[in-house]
Amino acid sequence: MGKGFAPVLPTGNKAQLKPELPLTSINEIQASLLTYLQECPEPKNIY
C-alpha cells in the first residue's frame, strides 16, 4: 500500500517520507478498501 505516498525524489530525505494525504485519510482509504474487499464476492479478480 504505497499508492498514498509521493514518489521518491532526489530533493532530500523529507520528500521520501512525505505522504500525499494525511495519515487519517490514508487510514480511512485503507478501511474503505478492506470493507470493499469483504463485500466483493471474488477479490482475486482485483489482482
PDB file of C-alpha atoms in Angstrom:
ATOM      1  CA  MET A   1       0.000   0.000   0.000  1.00  0.00           C
ATOM      2  CA  GLY A   2       2.396   2.670  -1.188  1.00  0.00           C
ATOM      3  CA  LYS A   3      -0.027   4.472  -3.506  1.00  0.00           C
ATOM      4  CA  GLY A   4      -0.719   7.092  -0.853  1.00  0.00           C
ATOM      5  CA  PHE A   5       2.878   8.269  -0.781  1.00  0.00           C
ATOM      6  CA  ALA A   6       4.615  10.589  -3.213  1.00  0.00           C
ATOM      7  CA  PRO A   7       7.300   9.082  -5.457  1.00  0.00           C
ATOM      8  CA  VAL A   8      10.869   9.253  -4.210  1.00  0.00           C
ATOM      9  CA  LEU A   9      12.519  12.454  -5.412  1.00  0.00           C
ATOM     10  CA  PRO A  10      16.217  13.417  -5.243  1.00  0.00           C
ATOM     11  CA  THR A  11      15.364  16.619  -3.358  1.00  0.00           C
ATOM     12  CA  GLY A  12      16.063  15.289   0.134  1.00  0.00           C
ATOM     13  CA  ASN A  13      15.078  12.686   2.698  1.00  0.00           C
ATOM     14  CA  LYS A  14      11.895  14.538   3.637  1.00  0.00           C
ATOM     15  CA  ALA A  15      10.440  14.034   0.155  1.00  0.00           C
ATOM     16  CA  GLN A  16      10.713  10.281   0.555  1.00  0.00           C
ATOM     17  CA  LEU A  17       8.625  10.178   3.724  1.00  0.00           C
ATOM     18  CA  LYS A  18       6.127  12.944   2.949  1.00  0.00           C
ATOM     19  CA  PRO A  19       2.696  11.398   2.251  1.00  0.00           C
ATOM     20  CA  GLU A  20       0.377  12.983  -0.315  1.00  0.00           C
ATOM     21  CA  LEU A  21      -2.547  12.658   2.085  1.00  0.00           C
ATOM     22  CA  PRO A  22      -2.836  13.000   5.871  1.00  0.00           C
ATOM     23  CA  LEU A  23      -2.480   9.757   7.802  1.00  0.00           C
ATOM     24  CA  THR A  24      -6.131   9.970   8.795  1.00  0.00           C
ATOM     25  CA  SER A  25      -7.174   9.991   5.143  1.00  0.00           C
ATOM     26  CA  ILE A  26      -4.880   7.045   4.389  1.00  0.00           C
ATOM     27  CA  ASN A  27      -6.407   5.089   7.271  1.00  0.00           C
ATOM     28  CA  GLU A  28      -9.899   5.889   6.005  1.00  0.00           C
ATOM     29  CA  ILE A  29      -8.954   4.747   2.499  1.00  0.00           C
ATOM     30  CA  GLN A  30      -7.487   1.504   3.843  1.00  0.00           C
ATOM     31  CA  ALA A  31     -10.625   0.894   5.914  1.00  0.00           C
ATOM     32  CA  SER A  32     -12.769   1.512   2.834  1.00  0.00           C
ATOM     33  CA  LEU A  33     -10.655  -0.908   0.801  1.00  0.00           C
ATOM     34  CA  LEU A  34     -10.944  -3.581   3.495  1.00  0.00           C
ATOM     35  CA  THR A  35     -14.717  -3.118   3.568  1.00  0.00           C
ATOM     36  CA  TYR A  36     -14.868  -3.327  -0.230  1.00  0.00           C
ATOM     37  CA  LEU A  37     -12.760  -6.492  -0.292  1.00  0.00           C
ATOM     38  CA  GLN A  38     -15.019  -8.094   2.302  1.00  0.00           C
ATOM     39  CA  GLU A  39     -18.138  -7.213   0.287  1.00  0.00           C
ATOM     40  CA  CYS A  40     -16.628  -8.277  -3.042  1.00  0.00           C
ATOM     41  CA  PRO A  41     -17.615 -11.895  -3.891  1.00  0.00           C
ATOM     42  CA  GLU A  42     -14.351 -12.590  -5.759  1.00  0.00           C
ATOM     43  CA  PRO A  43     -11.490 -10.366  -4.510  1.00  0.00           C
ATOM     44  CA  LYS A  44      -8.995 -12.288  -6.668  1.00  0.00           C
ATOM     45  CA  ASN A  45     -10.294 -10.503  -9.770  1.00  0.00           C
ATOM     46  CA  ILE A  46      -8.888  -7.219  -8.443  1.00  0.00           C
ATOM     47  CA  TYR A  47      -5.343  -8.535  -8.675  1.00  0.00           C
TER      48      TYR A  47
END
